[in-house]
Tab-separated table of C-alpha atoms in Angstrom:
chain	number	residue	atom	x	y	z
A	1	GLY	CA	53.781	-101.572	30.110
A	2	ILE	CA	50.461	-101.558	31.952
A	3	TYR	CA	48.535	-98.583	33.358
A	4	ARG	CA	45.295	-98.248	35.301
A	5	CYS	CA	42.669	-95.496	35.472
A	6	ASP	CA	39.981	-95.261	38.175
A	7	ASP	CA	38.303	-92.061	36.893
A	8	PHE	CA	38.129	-92.583	33.163
A	9	GLY	CA	34.967	-90.459	32.902
A	10	ALA	CA	36.710	-87.388	34.314
A	11	ASP	CA	37.632	-84.435	32.100
A	12	THR	CA	41.277	-85.195	32.875
A	13	PRO	CA	41.544	-88.898	33.770
A	14	TYR	CA	44.480	-89.926	35.949
A	15	LEU	CA	46.545	-92.862	34.677
A	16	TYR	CA	49.034	-94.589	36.946
A	17	THR	CA	51.470	-97.417	36.411
A	18	VAL	CA	50.902	-100.938	37.725
A	19	ASN	CA	54.195	-102.295	36.377
A	20	GLN	CA	55.852	-103.237	39.671
A	21	ASN	CA	57.763	-106.556	39.242
A	22	TYR	CA	56.491	-106.849	35.652
A	23	ASN	CA	59.937	-107.315	34.118
A	24	VAL	CA	59.490	-107.653	30.348
A	25	THR	CA	61.756	-104.829	29.150
A	26	GLN	CA	63.555	-105.510	25.864
A	27	TYR	CA	67.259	-104.636	26.069
A	28	TYR	CA	69.340	-104.170	22.936
A	29	SER	CA	72.523	-103.522	24.916
A	30	VAL	CA	74.002	-103.666	28.403
A	31	GLU	CA	76.807	-101.866	30.255
A	32	ILE	CA	78.240	-102.366	33.757
A	33	HIS	CA	80.098	-100.061	36.153
A	34	PRO	CA	83.842	-100.641	35.648
A	35	PHE	CA	84.866	-100.730	39.335
A	36	GLU	CA	84.859	-103.906	41.430
A	37	GLY	CA	81.810	-104.329	43.635
A	38	GLU	CA	79.817	-101.459	42.140
A	39	GLN	CA	76.204	-102.302	41.328
A	40	MET	CA	75.394	-99.915	38.498
A	41	VAL	CA	74.079	-101.478	35.280
A	42	MET	CA	72.701	-99.686	32.249
A	43	GLY	CA	71.366	-100.473	28.820
A	44	GLY	CA	69.340	-99.355	25.837
A	45	THR	CA	65.819	-100.706	25.418
A	46	GLN	CA	63.167	-101.009	22.744
A	47	ASP	CA	60.673	-98.111	23.050
A	48	ASN	CA	61.711	-97.321	26.657
A	49	GLY	CA	64.921	-95.356	26.243
A	50	SER	CA	68.121	-96.101	28.161
A	51	GLN	CA	67.620	-97.187	31.771
A	52	ARG	CA	70.007	-97.685	34.688
A	53	SER	CA	70.016	-99.051	38.242
A	54	LEU	CA	72.386	-98.358	41.147
A	55	GLU	CA	71.047	-101.104	43.443
A	56	ASP	CA	71.790	-104.800	43.845
A	57	GLY	CA	69.291	-107.465	42.820
A	58	PRO	CA	65.887	-106.763	41.244
A	59	SER	CA	65.377	-103.010	41.549
A	60	ASP	CA	63.713	-99.934	40.149
A	61	PHE	CA	65.512	-98.353	37.186
A	62	ALA	CA	65.718	-94.677	36.247
A	63	GLN	CA	65.531	-93.337	32.718
A	64	VAL	CA	68.758	-91.788	31.426
A	65	SER	CA	67.641	-90.915	27.890
A	66	TRP	CA	64.634	-91.445	25.656
A	67	ALA	CA	63.253	-93.054	22.461
A	68	ASP	CA	64.674	-96.482	21.564
A	69	GLY	CA	67.869	-96.953	23.534
A	70	GLY	CA	70.944	-98.221	21.706
A	71	PHE	CA	74.544	-98.754	22.848
A	72	SER	CA	75.529	-97.459	26.305
A	73	LEU	CA	79.003	-96.597	27.598
A	74	ILE	CA	80.321	-95.822	31.100
A	75	ASP	CA	83.737	-94.113	31.281
A	76	ASN	CA	86.053	-96.718	32.858
A	77	GLU	CA	88.289	-94.058	34.410
A	78	ASP	CA	85.658	-91.533	35.494
A	79	PRO	CA	82.285	-93.331	35.772
A	80	SER	CA	80.478	-90.041	36.401
A	81	TYR	CA	80.439	-89.761	32.594
A	82	TRP	CA	77.904	-91.901	30.701
A	83	TYR	CA	77.120	-92.004	26.998
A	84	THR	CA	73.819	-93.342	25.717
A	85	THR	CA	72.335	-93.513	22.245
A	86	THR	CA	68.926	-93.640	20.639
A	87	GLN	CA	67.961	-95.453	17.470
A	88	TYR	CA	70.080	-94.399	14.491
A	89	ARG	CA	72.662	-91.684	15.185
A	90	ARG	CA	71.818	-89.671	18.307
A	91	ILE	CA	74.313	-89.656	21.222
A	92	ILE	CA	73.674	-88.229	24.693
A	93	ARG	CA	76.372	-87.412	27.271
A	94	THR	CA	75.441	-87.463	30.972
A	95	HIS	CA	77.631	-86.068	33.764
A	96	ASP	CA	76.453	-85.675	37.366
A	97	GLY	CA	72.849	-85.663	36.205
A	98	GLU	CA	73.369	-83.029	33.501
A	99	ILE	CA	72.805	-84.127	29.906
A	100	ASP	CA	73.836	-82.689	26.559
A	101	SER	CA	74.054	-83.870	22.971
A	102	LEU	CA	77.113	-85.354	21.274
A	103	THR	CA	75.213	-86.245	18.102
A	104	ASN	CA	77.493	-86.297	15.062
A	105	PRO	CA	76.307	-83.461	12.756
A	106	ASN	CA	78.022	-85.055	9.743
A	107	LEU	CA	75.518	-87.948	9.683
A	108	THR	CA	71.795	-88.351	9.144
A	109	ASP	CA	69.600	-91.232	10.294
A	110	LEU	CA	69.942	-92.704	6.803
A	111	ASN	CA	73.690	-93.120	7.456
A	112	THR	CA	73.420	-95.628	10.337
A	113	ILE	CA	71.766	-98.908	11.218
A	114	TRP	CA	68.880	-98.951	13.717
A	115	ILE	CA	70.940	-99.874	16.796
A	116	ASN	CA	74.226	-98.357	15.728
A	117	PRO	CA	77.606	-99.367	17.253
A	118	LEU	CA	79.324	-96.857	19.536
A	119	ILE	CA	82.503	-97.893	21.407
A	120	PHE	CA	85.346	-96.538	23.527
A	121	ASP	CA	88.988	-96.861	22.590
A	122	GLU	CA	89.883	-99.627	25.069
A	123	ASN	CA	92.991	-97.700	26.115
A	124	ASP	CA	91.431	-94.246	26.232
A	125	PRO	CA	87.812	-93.713	27.346
A	126	GLN	CA	88.088	-90.115	26.193
A	127	THR	CA	88.123	-91.362	22.587
A	128	ILE	CA	84.860	-92.681	21.137
A	129	TYR	CA	84.225	-94.297	17.749
A	130	GLN	CA	80.892	-94.324	15.914
A	131	ALA	CA	79.891	-96.594	13.024
A	132	SER	CA	78.066	-95.427	9.903
A	133	ASN	CA	77.718	-96.107	6.180
A	134	ARG	CA	79.915	-93.049	5.670
A	135	GLY	CA	82.914	-94.584	7.393
A	136	ILE	CA	84.028	-94.743	11.021
A	137	TRP	CA	84.010	-91.500	13.011
A	138	ARG	CA	86.258	-90.510	15.946
A	139	LEU	CA	85.642	-88.091	18.817
A	140	LYS	CA	88.529	-87.200	21.143
A	141	PHE	CA	88.296	-85.607	24.611
A	142	ALA	CA	84.744	-86.929	24.898
A	143	ARG	CA	84.146	-85.581	28.415
A	144	THR	CA	84.375	-81.985	27.195
A	145	ALA	CA	84.133	-82.219	23.381
A	146	SER	CA	81.420	-80.585	21.303
A	147	PRO	CA	79.536	-82.345	18.470
A	148	SER	CA	81.474	-80.310	15.892
A	149	GLN	CA	84.687	-82.162	16.829
A	150	TRP	CA	83.740	-85.513	15.254
A	151	VAL	CA	86.373	-86.509	12.663
A	152	LYS	CA	86.087	-89.116	9.922
A	153	CYS	CA	88.796	-91.794	10.242
A	154	THR	CA	88.033	-94.159	7.310
A	155	ARG	CA	86.620	-93.763	3.842
A	156	ASN	CA	83.035	-94.774	3.086
A	157	TYR	CA	83.014	-98.566	3.363
A	158	GLY	CA	79.446	-99.815	3.441
A	159	SER	CA	77.045	-100.107	6.349
A	160	VAL	CA	78.990	-101.021	9.503
A	161	THR	CA	77.304	-103.697	11.645
A	162	ALA	CA	79.984	-104.437	14.268
A	163	LEU	CA	82.814	-102.453	15.824
A	164	ALA	CA	85.431	-103.437	18.432
A	165	SER	CA	88.573	-101.962	19.981
A	166	SER	CA	91.682	-103.825	21.145
A	167	LYS	CA	93.086	-103.484	24.659
A	168	SER	CA	96.472	-105.128	24.029
A	169	GLU	CA	97.161	-103.558	20.612
A	170	ALA	CA	96.750	-99.796	21.049
A	171	HIS	CA	94.494	-97.899	18.632
A	172	LEU	CA	93.444	-101.026	16.721
A	173	LEU	CA	89.805	-101.330	15.639
A	174	MET	CA	87.988	-104.194	13.935
A	175	MET	CA	84.718	-103.825	12.059
A	176	GLY	CA	82.105	-105.806	10.149
A	177	ARG	CA	79.899	-104.520	7.365
A	178	ALA	CA	76.609	-105.500	5.791
A	179	GLY	CA	76.588	-107.896	2.854
A	180	THR	CA	79.843	-109.645	3.718
A	181	ALA	CA	81.036	-111.900	6.524
A	182	THR	CA	84.556	-110.446	6.299
A	183	PRO	CA	85.996	-108.619	9.320
A	184	TYR	CA	88.288	-105.638	8.678
A	185	LYS	CA	90.978	-103.981	10.771
A	186	ILE	CA	91.790	-100.306	11.179
A	187	GLU	CA	95.320	-99.702	12.444
A	188	ASN	CA	96.329	-96.463	14.221
A	189	ALA	CA	92.688	-95.431	14.334
A	190	HIS	CA	93.579	-92.482	16.574
A	191	ILE	CA	95.276	-90.714	13.620
A	192	THR	CA	93.716	-92.144	10.434
A	193	ASP	CA	91.741	-89.856	8.138
A	194	GLU	CA	88.872	-90.003	5.665
A	195	ASN	CA	91.076	-91.640	3.013
A	196	TYR	CA	91.970	-94.723	5.069
A	197	THR	CA	90.799	-98.092	3.697
A	198	PRO	CA	90.142	-100.832	6.306
A	199	LYS	CA	92.115	-104.034	5.677
A	200	SER	CA	90.477	-107.419	5.078
A	201	MET	CA	91.036	-110.123	7.700
A	202	ASP	CA	89.702	-113.003	5.566
A	203	ILE	CA	91.987	-113.229	2.564
A	204	ARG	CA	90.947	-116.808	1.648
A	205	ALA	CA	87.178	-116.347	2.122
A	206	GLN	CA	86.954	-118.887	4.963
A	207	LEU	CA	83.880	-117.263	6.549
A	208	PRO	CA	80.194	-117.857	5.593
A	209	ALA	CA	79.402	-115.689	2.567
A	210	GLY	CA	76.805	-112.997	3.145
A	211	ALA	CA	76.357	-113.737	6.859
A	212	TYR	CA	75.520	-110.853	9.229
A	213	LEU	CA	78.517	-110.082	11.465
A	214	ASN	CA	76.889	-108.818	14.659
A	215	CYS	CA	79.733	-109.023	17.207
A	216	ILE	CA	83.536	-108.978	17.177
A	217	TYR	CA	85.189	-109.930	20.470
A	218	ILE	CA	88.922	-109.186	20.836
A	219	ASP	CA	90.731	-110.976	23.671
A	220	PRO	CA	91.858	-108.132	25.986
A	221	ALA	CA	95.183	-109.899	26.567
A	222	ASP	CA	95.932	-110.871	22.940
A	223	ALA	CA	94.648	-109.018	19.876
A	224	ASN	CA	95.470	-112.048	17.696
A	225	HIS	CA	92.747	-113.978	19.546
A	226	VAL	CA	89.398	-112.910	18.081
A	227	LEU	CA	85.852	-114.285	18.029
A	228	LEU	CA	83.303	-113.472	15.333
A	229	VAL	CA	79.565	-113.906	15.899
A	230	TYR	CA	77.087	-114.132	13.000
A	231	THR	CA	73.359	-113.678	13.586
A	232	ASN	CA	71.646	-115.899	10.992
A	233	TYR	CA	69.877	-119.231	10.649
A	234	GLY	CA	71.359	-121.969	8.498
A	235	ILE	CA	75.045	-121.103	8.900
A	236	GLU	CA	77.916	-121.710	11.292
A	237	SER	CA	77.667	-118.755	13.634
A	238	VAL	CA	80.804	-118.558	15.831
A	239	PHE	CA	84.396	-118.435	14.518
A	240	GLU	CA	87.748	-118.115	16.285
A	241	SER	CA	91.176	-116.954	15.132
A	242	LYS	CA	94.449	-117.057	17.056
A	243	ASP	CA	96.426	-115.227	14.372
A	244	ALA	CA	93.931	-112.508	13.469
A	245	LEU	CA	96.600	-109.834	12.927
A	246	GLY	CA	98.650	-111.968	10.544
A	247	SER	CA	98.835	-111.402	6.797
A	248	ASP	CA	96.577	-114.433	6.201
A	249	PRO	CA	94.497	-115.144	9.339
A	250	THR	CA	93.027	-118.598	9.963
A	251	TRP	CA	89.374	-118.764	11.004
A	252	THR	CA	87.945	-121.909	12.602
A	253	SER	CA	84.293	-122.600	13.363
A	254	VAL	CA	83.685	-123.245	17.071
A	255	GLU	CA	79.913	-123.614	16.681
A	256	GLY	CA	80.194	-127.265	17.723
A	257	ASN	CA	76.855	-128.520	19.037
A	258	LEU	CA	75.065	-125.145	19.219
A	259	PRO	CA	71.529	-125.329	17.809
A	260	ASP	CA	70.765	-123.668	14.465
A	261	ILE	CA	69.615	-120.360	15.933
A	262	PRO	CA	70.949	-116.800	15.692
A	263	ILE	CA	73.916	-116.186	18.000
A	264	ARG	CA	74.187	-112.527	18.977
A	265	TRP	CA	77.197	-111.884	21.232
A	266	ALA	CA	80.250	-113.564	22.785
A	267	SER	CA	82.594	-113.011	25.710
A	268	LEU	CA	85.612	-114.961	26.889
A	269	HIS	CA	86.165	-115.882	30.533
A	270	PRO	CA	88.100	-113.102	32.330
A	271	VAL	CA	91.011	-115.470	33.133
A	272	ASN	CA	90.688	-118.758	31.209
A	273	LYS	CA	90.604	-117.801	27.531
A	274	GLU	CA	89.525	-121.282	26.426
A	275	VAL	CA	86.184	-120.704	28.167
A	276	CYS	CA	83.551	-118.766	26.215
A	277	TYR	CA	79.990	-117.550	26.775
A	278	VAL	CA	77.508	-116.753	23.993
A	279	ALA	CA	74.189	-114.913	23.981
A	280	THR	CA	71.692	-116.603	21.668
A	281	GLU	CA	68.086	-116.548	20.489
A	282	LEU	CA	67.398	-119.264	23.101
A	283	GLY	CA	69.252	-118.078	26.181
A	284	MET	CA	72.885	-118.390	27.277
A	285	TYR	CA	75.440	-121.100	26.501
A	286	TYR	CA	79.042	-121.636	27.582
A	287	THR	CA	81.883	-124.016	26.783
A	288	ASP	CA	84.768	-125.136	28.983
A	289	LYS	CA	87.040	-125.337	25.933
A	290	LEU	CA	86.972	-123.747	22.493
A	291	ASP	CA	88.007	-126.713	20.344
A	292	GLY	CA	86.999	-126.140	16.728
A	293	ASN	CA	84.194	-128.398	15.509
A	294	ASN	CA	84.567	-130.458	18.703
A	295	THR	CA	83.470	-127.558	20.900
A	296	GLN	CA	80.773	-128.676	23.343
A	297	TRP	CA	78.350	-126.018	24.541
A	298	VAL	CA	76.018	-126.336	27.528
A	299	LYS	CA	73.262	-124.034	28.714
A	300	THR	CA	73.945	-121.659	31.556
A	301	ASN	CA	70.285	-120.846	32.101
A	302	THR	CA	69.753	-121.546	35.802
A	303	ALA	CA	67.511	-118.631	36.899
A	304	LEU	CA	67.457	-117.395	33.296
A	305	PRO	CA	64.584	-117.523	30.794
A	306	ASN	CA	65.075	-119.464	27.550
A	307	MET	CA	64.701	-116.441	25.315
A	308	ARG	CA	66.559	-113.954	23.149
A	309	MET	CA	69.722	-112.526	24.717
A	310	ASP	CA	71.249	-109.608	22.807
A	311	MET	CA	74.544	-108.862	24.572
A	312	ILE	CA	76.916	-110.265	27.209
A	313	ILE	CA	79.831	-108.325	28.731
A	314	HIS	CA	82.063	-108.665	31.786
A	315	ARG	CA	84.343	-106.486	33.843
A	316	GLN	CA	87.876	-107.660	34.372
A	317	SER	CA	88.210	-106.426	37.968
A	318	ASP	CA	85.968	-109.063	39.579
A	319	GLY	CA	84.776	-111.275	36.707
A	320	VAL	CA	81.121	-110.199	37.020
A	321	PHE	CA	79.071	-110.545	33.827
A	322	ALA	CA	75.963	-108.692	32.667
A	323	ILE	CA	73.535	-109.672	29.932
A	324	GLY	CA	70.832	-107.695	28.193
A	325	SER	CA	67.827	-109.852	27.387
A	326	HIS	CA	65.310	-108.790	24.768
A	327	GLY	CA	62.214	-109.194	26.906
A	328	ARG	CA	63.231	-109.930	30.520
A	329	GLY	CA	65.526	-107.046	31.393
A	330	ILE	CA	69.122	-107.268	32.664
A	331	PHE	CA	70.712	-110.177	34.513
A	332	GLU	CA	74.036	-110.300	36.361
A	333	GLY	CA	76.267	-113.377	36.275
A	334	ARG	CA	78.666	-114.076	39.117
A	335	PRO	CA	81.547	-116.584	38.925
A	336	MET	CA	81.161	-119.925	40.694
A	337	SER	CA	84.034	-121.439	42.660
A	338	ASN	CA	83.829	-124.968	41.215
A	339	SER	CA	82.568	-124.426	37.668
A	340	ASN	CA	82.777	-122.138	34.660
A	341	ASP	CA	79.007	-121.827	34.879
A	342	LEU	CA	77.669	-118.549	36.262
A	343	GLU	CA	75.226	-117.785	39.060
A	344	TRP	CA	72.586	-115.528	37.510
A	345	ILE	CA	70.784	-112.802	39.437
A	346	GLU	CA	67.878	-110.805	38.032
A	347	ARG	CA	68.484	-107.042	38.097
A	348	GLY	CA	65.205	-105.759	36.671
A	349	PRO	CA	63.867	-103.234	35.942
A	350	LYS	CA	61.011	-103.830	38.384
A	351	ASN	CA	59.226	-100.631	37.417
A	352	ILE	CA	59.605	-100.287	33.616
A	353	GLY	CA	56.833	-102.341	32.104
A	354	GLY	CA	58.234	-102.998	28.672
A	355	ARG	CA	56.243	-103.867	25.583
A	356	THR	CA	52.878	-105.536	26.223
A	357	ARG	CA	50.722	-107.059	23.507
A	358	THR	CA	47.491	-108.024	25.258
A	359	LEU	CA	45.550	-107.790	28.546
A	360	LEU	CA	42.748	-109.946	29.942
A	361	LEU	CA	40.631	-109.162	33.008
A	362	ASP	CA	39.951	-112.603	34.442
A	363	PRO	CA	36.158	-113.195	34.347
A	364	ASN	CA	36.354	-115.583	37.308
A	365	GLN	CA	38.176	-113.378	39.822
A	366	GLU	CA	37.767	-109.637	40.338
A	367	GLY	CA	41.080	-107.755	40.226
A	368	LYS	CA	42.963	-110.600	38.531
A	369	VAL	CA	44.668	-109.518	35.298
A	370	TRP	CA	46.678	-111.511	32.756
A	371	ALA	CA	49.276	-109.776	30.562
A	372	GLY	CA	50.973	-111.115	27.451
A	373	SER	CA	54.267	-109.366	26.735
A	374	VAL	CA	55.935	-109.143	23.322
A	375	ARG	CA	58.904	-111.352	24.246
A	376	GLY	CA	58.938	-111.697	28.031
A	377	GLY	CA	56.235	-114.308	28.520
A	378	LEU	CA	52.817	-114.465	30.180
A	379	TRP	CA	52.280	-112.698	33.514
A	380	VAL	CA	49.457	-112.496	36.072
A	381	VAL	CA	48.546	-110.345	39.060
A	382	ASP	CA	45.867	-111.497	41.514
A	383	ASP	CA	44.922	-108.009	42.726
A	384	VAL	CA	45.575	-105.183	40.300
A	385	ASP	CA	44.976	-102.641	43.095
């Protein structure tokens, strides 16, 4: 962000922030409080740790953990427990303001991708799964567990890029790995061991070879209904299956009229499972009906910037969505009564400056400063005091 100093010649100059309302924070992930009506949002950011807000609308955020923030989790039964991550493998548990480490001692930073997947078991928030290139790891009783209790639940199976848990089919995980577009399933993940081999879900090689599988979305009501999101140029990026758990699943492209840009995340409508929302390199899109190659997508960017969106999630209790943008902070999407479009509300952070590339003191007006952020656009303040 941006700081000012009025006594730079002093032995100990005092630097203070002038970031208020300068919302250019780059979110890799987003999480939302699980209970209806609650305002808490959280996410991991580039260079600015993991940040959270408890207030409605644009607000100040507080830092939960440090470094580059990765995936964030809020316990959906006891939201006083939060789990945040840094780049690579580190995991931090927060409870009533007290923090401790849950970092898996069996892994090194070389064993994970930069922003490494960490998820809850959808039926048991006390069980957490972590991705790595040394298999999937499981931690039970997460509220009280120690780092030594991580257990390996698959064999080494390449670098894992995506990880998802099923709500309707207990203890079912799905994963993607680098170098192949194929999704894999892990059945009975709560009891598997280090010898378990994940099972391919693309027997006939229907999916784009070599594409980067960034997101797997499992319909909470039907584990056979799955969306895959690939983050590449020059390929079809969004696929749907309605028989994903079968012996020979069918995958159908639903990219339709989406532009040839990386798609990063997907979420179905909380009630109407033909309606889908996707986070892309150029903002948010939605469709009223997933219909194979005939799928028609439209932008849902009212009050949103046309820029990179990394993740979209929703909570089932009231249908509220949250997105993490990579350069303009977090936005909340609220259902509209007469449309599948969403009403977007900026959440901030107002006080975390985010990554700034250049500053210019305007030569024509004292106190006027221009700021160019890395991804969040060009900003100006008329009186930097």
